[in-house]
């Protein structure tokens, strides 16, 4: 397993719990089915994360937003893009914790994942053995500017053009 | 036409560098073939039957002379001296080497072109009415909104791994020349019946392929400024809800069909309602910036009718025939749009040699404000030609083999590459088109028959649009033998309809005879001045089926 965030390879703080048995894990990652039970047992200093399927409706997760430090969205395959939309919707609905993409993504999807609201990627070993953290870093920003507004990316082209128009229209000096 | 600004230029250069890096990571094993495949497809690189194929985007079918010359150069240097114009207004090269692709992409970027998203499960090149900005029945030129959509859909962070490909077409005219109802999204520029405001009618869920469907209107009137947010809502619903368990059921048409138009519409509207429009939509000033590039050229003030044209037509029957078939009325007095047929009798529909591309580019530069169009019927248009210049243009087209007088006629056949090139094909398409052309070669006969669209696909994926051909031909393979299924009554216009099957499949050599029989029924049944499709709609399929049955019996 390899965990990657904006800074490069990251240290895994989370431990996968067996069902809802979170014991005294400081960062317990549970499955969607076990979430209500795990939250019942949660002590005040414990953090809970949940791994959800990419087909989960955002409304199902919304009531738990305040109690969750991490949501990991499963990517069954890199070509299954549902997780990008789910991440985007969870951010819009107000989830402020860490968003993780969990599955065999490829480095060329890193920017897309960040733009849709993800913070980190958890790669299975089979992918990590071929694709180094360095390759993931190098894939960032390959397309220096993109067109879409409303995504987590600085200075999209439409906003840049708007700024240029404003500068051209403002009085000299 | 649109010109890149510094951002567009930087983007295509970045994209070339990115693809070179992706190729390198494939070669060193970092990327598996499965992982590399969507990356190469999104850069237009297919693996075909005999070689790689490179599909170049011609956004909304508009090209400059300089761009056409660059395509000629690429065809000469990296292919076999020709290219193939497609039903999605693109250009395909059938014989490039994979190692040459980054260099070709660089040459394209030099002339503000690319291969981005001409394949793969993403939003594809946006197509438009090839008479945009020219047609007399147009409310507004659709190309600015196509360019806006092109930019918005390019490398979209959320919608680049869709369940399946996604095609958008737009028209600003009453008469639909862009087959909008056979696209995943069809966009029509309309005027609001009460306010007179210009906006968009949005259809979703059209498509051909193995399950042909006509698009359903989900929004009668969308105000122009809301476009990108509304498209985002459609795409999000599709990305989350579209089927991913079966690639043949993954297009948005299946989702719309399975949950129903009403339910699809309500999901889209609910999503649209939650979006913060101002943070998503383009500023009206951005659309205005793009629109400025499509301002009409500086037409001369001319009399409505050209005396020179009338005189040339009167004195030269061959020119007269060509002028009678290959000209389209222009909104500017004294001008015409010229269709250059890429359907000479007996050659592959849509193919053009590098030499022909240069002839066309020169004519556009000299006579048509440097502008060209690629049509979905696989022909080329000189959009703004003075009628006074038509004879000179025709004289230049004749020696280049480009003066075939058959636009819209029975020999102006749409055909996919078929089994001669395509890895998916189950039967040949091009030889069938050639055989039909030869059967109806006589110019007088073609004129007598009048407007008749034959469309041929070499497999059920329907790249040749056979479902919406007046006569559609679908090539299948049955027990190792090619078999051609004939449909009748398809319509690609605003009256979009899917053709119905006439009878059992035929062997290749019997197809021209079957077309002859169908045409015979039309000639016997038609009223004065009635076009083929009008007769079919009036009399129904029965007389055609009867003739077809007779034909099959004769063959037994």
XYZ file of C-alpha atoms in Angstrom:
729
model
C 0.000 0.000 0.000
C 1.158 3.519 -0.779
C -0.477 6.678 0.540
C 0.084 9.826 -1.493
C -0.946 13.381 -0.814
C -0.031 16.763 -2.298
C 3.380 16.614 -0.604
C 4.345 13.154 -1.833
C 4.272 9.834 -0.045
C 2.489 10.121 3.302
C 2.383 8.095 6.499
C -0.731 6.063 7.116
C -2.352 7.087 10.410
C -5.447 4.965 10.015
C -6.014 1.381 11.054
C -8.741 -0.711 9.476
C -11.019 -1.973 12.196
C -12.469 -5.454 12.127
C -16.146 -4.680 11.583
C -17.209 -2.180 14.239
C -14.521 -3.320 16.716
C -12.649 -0.037 17.022
C -11.218 -0.857 20.491
C -8.929 1.953 21.474
C -7.565 2.672 17.976
C -6.796 6.369 17.756
C -7.753 6.476 14.022
C -10.207 3.712 13.181
C -11.280 3.155 9.570
C -14.512 1.192 9.345
C -16.718 -0.035 6.545
C -19.985 1.694 5.695
C -22.111 -1.080 7.204
C -20.288 -0.888 10.520
C -20.380 2.889 10.814
C -23.395 3.424 13.152
C -22.154 0.815 15.606
C -18.607 2.180 15.519
C -19.831 5.698 16.182
C -21.815 4.439 19.204
C -18.605 3.132 20.728
C -16.443 6.086 19.808
C -14.700 7.784 22.711
C -14.104 11.529 22.674
C -10.434 11.265 21.717
C -10.933 8.687 18.963
C -11.182 9.582 15.292
C -13.411 7.609 12.958
C -13.080 7.244 9.208
C -15.353 5.350 6.844
C -14.726 3.499 3.579
C -17.727 3.886 1.290
C -18.604 2.446 -2.096
C -18.628 4.949 -4.947
C -22.326 4.254 -5.540
C -23.356 5.547 -2.109
C -25.759 8.494 -2.311
C -24.299 11.540 -0.579
C -27.495 12.002 1.459
C -26.790 8.722 3.243
C -23.465 10.017 4.491
C -24.439 13.596 5.240
C -25.886 13.003 8.769
C -22.462 11.693 9.842
C -20.278 14.484 8.464
C -19.518 16.055 11.881
C -18.456 12.743 13.381
C -16.153 11.693 10.570
C -12.521 12.733 10.240
C -12.043 10.798 7.008
C -14.152 9.476 4.165
C -12.415 7.001 1.850
C -14.218 6.460 -1.451
C -13.534 3.127 -3.085
C -12.410 3.063 -6.736
C -13.060 -0.526 -7.876
C -11.166 0.312 -11.087
C -9.349 3.433 -12.241
C -11.720 3.782 -15.176
C -14.770 3.917 -12.894
C -15.151 7.668 -12.463
C -18.104 7.696 -10.060
C -15.813 8.519 -7.144
C -14.898 11.857 -8.696
C -18.538 12.926 -8.695
C -19.179 11.597 -5.192
C -16.183 13.545 -3.855
C -17.340 16.708 -5.576
C -20.841 16.326 -4.102
C -19.579 15.536 -0.588
C -17.515 18.732 -0.625
C -20.459 20.727 -1.881
C -22.656 19.256 0.858
C -20.182 20.468 3.437
C -17.856 17.612 4.322
C -14.675 19.253 5.669
C -12.653 16.223 6.807
C -10.069 14.309 4.812
C -11.260 12.755 1.529
C -9.352 9.749 0.332
C -9.537 7.933 -3.005
C -8.911 4.276 -2.311
C -8.093 2.029 -5.234
C -5.896 1.469 -8.313
C -5.888 5.027 -9.667
C -3.140 6.143 -12.050
C -0.889 9.208 -11.662
C -2.641 10.927 -14.569
C -5.760 11.119 -12.394
C -4.031 12.850 -9.487
C -4.920 16.388 -10.546
C -8.491 15.355 -11.318
C -8.829 13.796 -7.859
C -7.510 16.896 -6.088
C -9.718 19.134 -8.241
C -12.785 17.128 -7.230
C -11.965 17.544 -3.538
C -9.781 14.575 -2.628
C -6.807 15.081 -0.306
C -5.031 11.781 -0.722
C -4.808 8.544 -2.700
C -4.426 5.094 -1.181
C -2.921 2.786 -3.785
C -2.947 -0.988 -3.611
C 0.444 -2.697 -3.677
C 0.036 -3.908 -7.258
C -0.187 -0.311 -8.492
C 2.356 1.109 -6.051
C 4.984 -1.379 -7.178
C 4.859 0.060 -10.709
C 4.097 3.711 -10.027
C 6.431 5.493 -7.668
C 5.483 8.422 -5.452
C 7.849 10.440 -7.654
C 5.798 9.629 -10.763
C 2.710 10.757 -8.925
C 4.377 14.040 -8.013
C 5.582 14.535 -11.586
C 2.082 14.007 -12.958
C 0.810 16.949 -10.912
C 0.388 20.127 -12.897
C 1.250 18.527 -16.266
C -1.606 20.567 -17.634
C -0.604 23.843 -16.096
C -4.010 25.463 -16.463
C -7.418 23.968 -17.183
C -10.774 25.387 -18.177
C -13.335 24.348 -15.589
C -14.617 26.718 -12.956
C -15.853 25.536 -9.562
C -13.171 22.884 -8.983
C -10.350 22.925 -6.447
C -7.656 24.292 -8.721
C -5.998 27.651 -8.670
C -6.379 30.040 -11.534
C -8.551 28.245 -14.060
C -8.447 29.720 -17.537
C -11.912 31.284 -17.407
C -11.069 33.154 -14.204
C -7.732 34.226 -15.671
C -9.493 35.659 -18.695
C -11.949 37.428 -16.406
C -9.051 39.005 -14.505
C -7.415 40.062 -17.758
C -10.677 41.672 -18.884
C -11.039 43.495 -15.587
C -7.469 44.775 -15.812
C -8.014 45.933 -19.387
C -11.223 47.738 -18.430
C -9.959 49.435 -15.260
C -8.847 53.047 -15.545
C -5.138 53.507 -16.093
C -2.991 54.038 -13.001
C -12.996 31.516 -36.871
C -11.698 30.900 -33.363
C -8.052 31.637 -32.614
C -6.185 30.296 -29.604
C -5.174 32.746 -26.923
C -2.087 32.163 -24.751
C -4.034 29.769 -22.491
C -5.355 27.570 -25.306
C -1.894 27.479 -26.875
C -0.254 26.532 -23.599
C -2.874 23.870 -23.007
C -2.294 21.954 -26.247
C 1.489 22.155 -25.766
C 1.136 20.847 -22.201
C -1.032 18.083 -23.525
C 1.558 16.963 -26.098
C 4.236 16.869 -23.380
C 1.894 14.947 -21.098
C 1.200 12.353 -23.781
C 4.909 11.919 -24.535
C 5.428 11.221 -20.845
C 2.541 8.749 -20.824
C 4.056 6.886 -23.783
C 7.387 6.756 -21.928
C 5.711 5.348 -18.812
C 3.973 2.722 -20.930
C 7.259 1.719 -22.549
C 9.068 1.394 -19.188
C 6.233 -0.686 -17.764
C 4.983 1.828 -15.178
C 1.632 1.819 -16.921
C 0.008 -1.438 -17.969
C -1.603 -1.702 -21.402
C -5.020 -1.441 -19.692
C -3.974 1.743 -17.926
C -2.405 3.269 -21.021
C -5.318 2.506 -23.317
C -7.709 5.267 -22.160
C -4.821 7.739 -22.162
C -3.942 7.032 -25.779
C -7.607 6.967 -26.801
C -8.155 10.405 -25.253
C -5.328 11.564 -27.509
C -6.976 10.092 -30.584
C -4.772 7.008 -30.984
C -6.651 3.819 -31.844
C -5.216 0.403 -32.481
C -6.904 -0.736 -35.684
C -6.935 -3.862 -37.777
C -3.616 -3.315 -39.537
C -2.062 -0.325 -37.798
C -2.594 2.566 -35.439
C -5.187 5.117 -36.464
C -4.994 8.759 -35.427
C -8.208 10.760 -35.233
C -7.755 14.506 -35.416
C -10.384 16.825 -33.975
C -11.925 19.366 -36.305
C -14.006 21.217 -33.725
C -17.530 21.850 -35.070
C -16.136 21.079 -38.521
C -14.426 24.422 -39.107
C -10.938 24.561 -40.641
C -8.687 27.294 -41.996
C -6.613 26.923 -45.173
C -3.457 26.797 -43.097
C -4.864 23.946 -41.013
C -5.927 22.021 -44.109
C -2.420 22.405 -45.547
C -0.942 21.062 -42.324
C -3.237 18.023 -42.575
C -2.002 17.549 -46.146
C 1.590 17.690 -44.930
C 0.951 15.178 -42.135
C -0.800 12.854 -44.578
C 2.171 12.982 -46.880
C 4.895 12.689 -44.276
C 3.348 10.189 -41.858
C 0.578 8.411 -43.773
C 0.117 7.263 -47.350
C -0.673 10.635 -48.815
C -4.335 10.785 -47.897
C -6.728 11.195 -44.986
C -10.302 10.182 -44.275
C -12.998 12.670 -43.216
C -15.492 11.132 -40.802
C -19.160 11.417 -39.892
C -18.153 13.344 -36.782
C -16.484 16.029 -38.890
C -13.044 14.747 -37.905
C -10.103 13.522 -39.953
C -8.523 10.104 -39.564
C -5.125 8.926 -40.647
C -5.043 5.164 -41.003
C -1.342 4.415 -41.189
C 0.724 6.502 -38.728
C 3.424 4.882 -36.573
C 2.957 5.132 -32.813
C 6.448 6.582 -32.438
C 5.510 9.442 -34.790
C 2.376 10.423 -32.883
C 3.984 12.955 -30.510
C 5.610 14.689 -33.508
C 2.273 14.760 -35.355
C 0.591 16.214 -32.267
C 3.269 18.909 -32.220
C 2.620 19.755 -35.880
C -1.091 19.983 -35.131
C -0.461 22.260 -32.147
C 1.499 24.559 -34.502
C -1.790 25.265 -36.303
C -4.062 25.295 -33.237
C -5.250 21.727 -33.645
C -5.187 18.574 -31.545
C -6.545 15.035 -31.158
C -7.873 15.577 -27.652
C -10.918 13.504 -26.707
C -11.581 12.207 -30.193
C -11.965 8.824 -28.523
C -12.387 7.304 -25.069
C -15.140 7.411 -22.472
C -15.284 11.169 -22.253
C -17.020 14.107 -23.879
C -16.012 13.934 -27.533
C -15.406 16.584 -30.142
C -18.491 18.800 -30.419
C -20.104 18.818 -33.852
C -22.264 21.473 -35.498
C -24.304 22.406 -38.539
C -21.785 22.630 -41.386
C -23.647 25.658 -42.724
C -23.352 27.499 -39.397
C -23.106 31.232 -39.961
C -24.179 30.740 -43.575
C -27.652 29.207 -43.516
C -30.646 31.378 -44.176
C -32.773 29.575 -41.601
C -30.406 30.204 -38.705
C -31.282 32.020 -35.479
C -27.675 32.234 -34.375
C -24.309 30.686 -35.260
C -23.902 27.631 -32.971
C -20.100 27.564 -33.180
C -19.365 29.969 -30.304
C -21.299 27.780 -27.891
C -19.582 24.714 -29.379
C -16.204 26.317 -28.693
C -17.289 27.130 -25.138
C -18.323 23.488 -24.667
C -15.092 22.301 -26.283
C -13.063 24.201 -23.731
C -15.274 23.289 -20.782
C -15.253 19.577 -21.649
C -11.485 19.396 -22.262
C -9.606 17.479 -19.541
C -12.622 17.795 -17.277
C -11.565 16.631 -13.799
C -14.892 14.997 -13.012
C -16.112 13.776 -16.392
C -13.074 12.123 -17.976
C -13.923 8.583 -16.807
C -17.566 8.309 -17.815
C -19.438 5.030 -18.262
C -19.076 5.446 -22.050
C -18.364 7.985 -24.787
C -20.458 11.135 -24.856
C -21.252 13.108 -27.994
C -22.692 16.599 -28.234
C -23.996 18.291 -31.387
C -25.404 21.779 -31.849
C -27.429 23.673 -34.398
C -28.731 27.213 -34.575
C -31.045 26.591 -37.511
C -34.612 25.427 -37.999
C -33.503 22.643 -40.300
C -31.301 20.207 -38.419
C -28.203 19.404 -40.451
C -26.216 18.275 -37.401
C -28.258 15.142 -36.549
C -28.668 16.580 -33.033
C -31.353 14.056 -32.089
C -28.929 11.184 -32.548
C -26.472 12.564 -29.992
C -26.082 12.074 -26.255
C -26.835 15.776 -25.971
C -28.417 17.716 -28.798
C -28.432 21.464 -28.409
C -30.688 23.685 -30.501
C -30.481 27.450 -30.324
C -34.062 28.665 -30.021
C -35.956 31.876 -29.476
C -38.267 31.996 -26.448
C -41.832 32.105 -27.764
C -42.881 34.887 -25.349
C -39.833 36.976 -24.559
C -37.943 36.506 -27.831
C -34.813 35.829 -25.774
C -32.313 33.435 -27.342
C -31.529 30.285 -25.402
C -31.075 26.548 -25.811
C -33.339 23.555 -26.198
C -31.559 20.555 -24.704
C -32.204 16.959 -25.772
C -30.580 13.985 -24.083
C -30.326 10.317 -24.870
C -30.165 10.153 -28.619
C -27.715 7.774 -30.194
C -27.265 5.166 -32.870
C -25.181 2.050 -32.242
C -26.872 -1.250 -31.470
C -29.784 0.428 -29.674
C -30.766 3.407 -31.807
C -32.748 6.072 -29.983
C -33.974 9.550 -30.764
C -33.047 12.168 -28.151
C -35.700 13.427 -25.723
C -36.123 17.091 -24.929
C -35.320 17.615 -21.229
C -35.308 21.419 -21.307
C -37.416 23.458 -23.743
C -35.616 26.655 -22.942
C -32.371 27.082 -21.061
C -31.179 30.683 -20.649
C -27.786 31.073 -22.290
C -25.836 32.042 -19.153
C -26.896 28.820 -17.376
C -25.426 26.447 -19.954
C -22.342 25.084 -18.232
C -24.098 24.516 -14.916
C -26.883 22.665 -16.699
C -24.402 20.522 -18.634
C -22.569 19.805 -15.377
C -25.849 18.622 -13.852
C -26.554 16.281 -16.784
C -23.033 14.899 -16.730
C -23.055 14.353 -12.957
C -26.312 12.417 -13.092
C -24.937 10.317 -15.945
C -21.526 9.778 -14.343
C -23.120 8.546 -11.121
C -26.143 6.696 -12.472
C -25.111 5.461 -15.921
C -24.652 1.704 -16.135
C -21.124 0.394 -15.824
C -21.936 -3.313 -15.743
C -22.343 -3.698 -19.512
C -20.578 -1.513 -22.062
C -23.432 -1.981 -24.495
C -25.863 -0.464 -22.010
C -23.616 2.278 -20.730
C -24.593 5.200 -22.978
C -26.826 7.856 -21.469
C -29.623 6.850 -23.852
C -30.021 3.595 -21.914
C -30.212 5.447 -18.591
C -32.838 7.811 -19.985
C -34.728 4.857 -21.440
C -34.588 2.764 -18.255
C -35.593 5.422 -15.738
C -37.763 7.397 -18.163
C -37.414 10.905 -19.533
C -39.430 12.440 -16.669
C -37.327 10.865 -13.953
C -34.094 11.740 -15.753
C -35.254 15.310 -16.149
C -36.208 15.615 -12.481
C -32.815 14.272 -11.371
C -31.019 16.728 -13.626
C -33.172 19.626 -12.489
C -32.650 18.684 -8.823
C -28.892 18.610 -9.339
C -28.996 21.849 -11.315
C -30.931 23.517 -8.485
C -28.185 22.731 -5.974
C -25.421 24.166 -8.178
C -24.090 27.625 -7.577
C -24.445 28.854 -11.163
C -22.172 31.894 -10.880
C -19.268 29.736 -9.691
C -19.668 27.302 -12.607
C -20.932 29.217 -15.634
C -18.825 31.181 -18.042
C -19.257 34.946 -17.871
C -21.405 36.330 -20.673
C -18.251 38.302 -21.547
C -16.429 35.010 -22.137
C -19.059 33.840 -24.631
C -18.933 37.304 -26.204
C -15.142 36.982 -26.500
C -15.583 33.740 -28.410
C -18.474 35.108 -30.492
C -16.286 37.921 -31.756
C -14.150 35.350 -33.572
C -17.182 34.140 -35.508
C -18.330 37.518 -36.714
C -19.368 37.306 -40.378
C -16.584 38.046 -42.865
C -16.588 41.312 -44.790
C -18.970 40.410 -47.620
C -19.111 42.650 -50.640
C -22.402 44.260 -51.517
C -23.529 42.263 -54.527
C -26.707 41.812 -56.497
C -28.769 38.863 -55.314
C -28.282 36.954 -58.562
C -24.981 36.762 -60.426
C -25.177 37.379 -64.162
C -21.785 35.693 -64.607
C -23.086 32.538 -62.933
C -26.220 32.479 -65.075
C -24.162 32.886 -68.244
C -21.687 30.150 -67.277
C -24.505 27.752 -66.403
C -26.233 28.416 -69.698
C -23.123 27.663 -71.718
C -21.729 24.643 -69.866
C -24.018 21.701 -69.047
C -21.492 19.952 -66.761
C -20.991 23.114 -64.733
C -24.729 23.661 -64.713
C -25.335 20.205 -63.279
C -22.726 20.753 -60.565
C -24.139 24.186 -59.722
C -27.570 22.597 -59.529
C -26.563 20.041 -56.932
C -23.580 21.335 -54.959
C -24.592 24.908 -54.058
C -26.485 26.032 -50.985
C -28.162 29.438 -50.703
C -26.213 31.905 -48.585
C -27.594 34.590 -46.310
C -25.468 37.210 -48.082
C -26.714 38.331 -51.491
C -24.555 37.161 -54.377
C -22.843 34.450 -52.295
C -23.210 30.671 -52.151
C -21.881 27.874 -50.001
C -20.154 25.250 -52.161
C -20.143 21.576 -51.255
C -17.027 19.842 -52.558
C -17.969 16.202 -52.928
C -15.551 13.613 -51.564
C -17.730 10.939 -53.185
C -16.437 10.489 -56.715
C -17.811 7.324 -58.261
C -15.846 4.270 -57.172
C -13.534 5.780 -54.547
C -13.719 5.541 -50.767
C -16.293 8.023 -49.382
C -14.660 10.798 -47.374
C -11.095 10.183 -48.519
C -8.994 13.109 -49.734
C -5.412 13.029 -50.927
C -2.870 15.529 -49.665
C -2.861 17.061 -53.137
C -6.645 17.500 -53.030
C -6.433 19.014 -49.558
C -4.014 21.621 -50.897
C -6.263 22.417 -53.858
C -9.157 22.911 -51.454
C -7.049 25.026 -49.099
C -5.932 27.268 -51.945
C -9.517 27.757 -53.118
C -10.648 28.622 -49.600
C -7.863 31.133 -49.246
C -8.587 32.765 -52.546
C -12.379 32.602 -52.670
C -13.881 31.785 -49.263
C -12.332 34.042 -46.632
C -9.812 31.349 -45.755
C -12.478 29.124 -44.266
C -13.598 25.519 -44.768
C -16.122 23.181 -43.230
C -16.149 19.418 -42.869
C -19.656 17.964 -43.093
C -20.972 14.927 -41.241
C -21.809 13.594 -44.704
C -18.020 13.451 -45.267
C -17.778 16.289 -47.750
C -16.017 19.673 -47.580
C -17.679 23.062 -47.820
C -16.371 26.388 -49.051
C -18.805 28.433 -46.962
C -18.637 31.947 -48.416
C -18.108 32.082 -52.157
C -19.069 34.911 -54.526
C -21.349 33.478 -57.179
C -19.236 35.327 -59.720
C -16.316 33.044 -58.743
C -18.165 29.739 -58.948
C -17.128 28.879 -62.458
C -13.452 29.501 -61.704
C -13.733 27.301 -58.621
C -15.380 24.518 -60.584
C -12.639 24.695 -63.211
C -10.047 24.244 -60.470
C -11.986 21.350 -58.900
C -12.430 19.347 -62.118
C -8.763 18.367 -62.703
C -8.395 17.531 -58.991
C -11.245 15.012 -59.163
C -13.288 17.162 -56.793
C -16.114 18.331 -59.042
C -18.474 15.385 -58.634
C -22.002 16.778 -58.945
C -23.766 14.596 -56.411
C -24.257 16.462 -53.146
C -27.346 15.000 -51.440
C -27.918 12.511 -54.285
C -27.928 8.730 -54.280
C -24.158 8.463 -54.856
C -23.350 10.888 -51.987
C -23.109 7.899 -49.671
C -21.965 7.973 -46.059
C -19.873 4.936 -45.200
C -17.723 4.002 -42.239
C -14.222 2.563 -42.935
C -15.616 -0.953 -42.398
C -13.700 -4.188 -42.544
C -11.043 -2.702 -44.809
C -9.642 -0.759 -41.837
C -11.644 -1.122 -38.657
C -11.018 -3.672 -35.912
C -14.671 -3.657 -34.856
C -16.202 -4.108 -38.294
C -18.072 -7.272 -39.197
C -18.361 -6.491 -42.921
C -16.979 -4.227 -45.611
C -18.592 -0.821 -46.167
C -16.510 1.004 -48.738
C -16.839 -1.617 -51.520
C -20.622 -1.640 -51.023
C -20.717 2.140 -51.412
C -18.570 1.861 -54.533
C -20.809 -0.788 -56.079
C -23.938 1.316 -55.482
C -22.217 4.372 -56.925
C -21.298 2.431 -60.039
C -24.867 1.195 -60.440
C -26.208 4.759 -60.295
C -23.278 6.428 -62.022
C -25.394 8.057 -64.729
C -25.734 11.736 -63.831
C -29.163 12.155 -65.440
C -30.498 9.225 -63.507
C -29.164 10.622 -60.231
C -30.806 13.964 -60.892
C -34.099 12.262 -61.718
C -34.030 10.341 -58.454
C -33.207 13.487 -56.504
C -32.378 13.760 -52.823
C -31.686 10.345 -51.334
C -29.332 9.573 -48.454
C -27.758 6.142 -48.306
C -25.757 5.429 -45.160
C -23.649 2.320 -44.640
C -22.198 0.875 -41.435
C -19.920 -2.146 -41.306
C -21.110 -3.205 -37.852
C -23.815 -2.506 -35.317
C -21.842 0.343 -33.777
C -23.339 2.374 -36.623
C -20.527 4.841 -37.347
C -22.031 5.165 -40.825
C -25.338 6.361 -39.295
C -27.297 3.690 -41.204
C -30.262 3.988 -38.815
C -30.969 7.522 -40.000
C -30.275 6.969 -43.699
C -33.277 7.189 -46.008
C -31.855 3.859 -47.023
C -29.627 2.321 -44.370
C -27.281 -0.589 -44.958
C -25.817 -2.554 -42.069
C -23.086 -5.064 -42.756
C -23.084 -8.115 -40.500
C -21.282 -11.405 -40.522
C -23.285 -14.594 -40.594
C -21.423 -17.882 -40.455
C -18.362 -16.315 -41.999
C -20.258 -14.592 -44.815
C -21.017 -10.903 -45.063
C -24.717 -10.165 -44.935
C -26.295 -6.750 -45.480
C -29.465 -5.692 -43.728
C -31.403 -2.915 -45.415
C -33.522 -0.369 -43.557
C -35.857 2.236 -44.959
C -37.309 5.524 -43.757
C -34.564 6.770 -41.466
C -34.249 10.530 -41.209
C -31.350 12.547 -39.791
C -33.095 15.916 -39.746
C -35.427 17.673 -37.306
C -37.933 14.922 -38.218
C -35.444 12.364 -36.929
C -36.540 8.763 -37.334
C -34.905 5.360 -37.178
C -35.314 3.272 -40.324
C -37.167 -0.033 -40.351
C -35.769 -3.323 -41.595
C -37.109 -4.337 -45.014
C -36.365 -8.027 -44.904
C -33.653 -10.640 -44.481
C -29.995 -9.788 -45.045
C -28.509 -9.939 -48.532
C -25.117 -10.968 -49.816
C -22.896 -8.083 -50.925
C -23.394 -8.598 -54.653
C -27.189 -8.284 -54.344
C -27.161 -4.946 -52.539
C -27.049 -2.688 -55.650
C -30.009 -4.608 -57.135
C -31.980 -4.183 -53.925
C -31.326 -0.448 -53.945
C -32.463 -0.407 -57.572
C -35.696 -2.145 -56.577
C -36.356 0.335 -53.770
C -35.705 3.272 -56.069
C -38.027 1.657 -58.624
C -40.896 1.606 -56.118
C -40.246 5.263 -55.321
C -40.260 6.225 -58.988
C -43.542 4.406 -59.491
C -45.227 5.820 -56.390
C -43.994 9.386 -56.159
C -46.155 12.427 -56.687
C -44.817 15.401 -58.593
C -41.830 16.964 -56.869
C -42.000 14.551 -53.955
C -38.661 13.622 -52.425
C -37.786 9.976 -51.692
C -38.236 10.273 -47.938
C -41.575 12.043 -48.373
C -42.882 9.227 -50.553
C -41.696 6.622 -48.054
C -43.458 8.452 -45.235
C -46.651 8.819 -47.270
C -47.006 5.324 -48.715
C -45.403 3.412 -45.856
C -43.122 0.415 -46.063
C -45.450 -2.167 -47.637
C -44.789 -1.583 -51.358
C -41.059 -1.484 -50.657
C -41.270 -4.668 -48.624
C -43.189 -6.356 -51.424
C -40.551 -5.435 -53.996
C -37.855 -6.527 -51.617
C -39.542 -9.881 -51.053
C -39.804 -10.482 -54.768
C -36.131 -9.757 -55.048
C -35.191 -12.251 -52.307
C -37.361 -14.905 -53.956
C -35.720 -14.285 -57.301
C -32.366 -14.836 -55.652
C -33.366 -18.158 -54.063
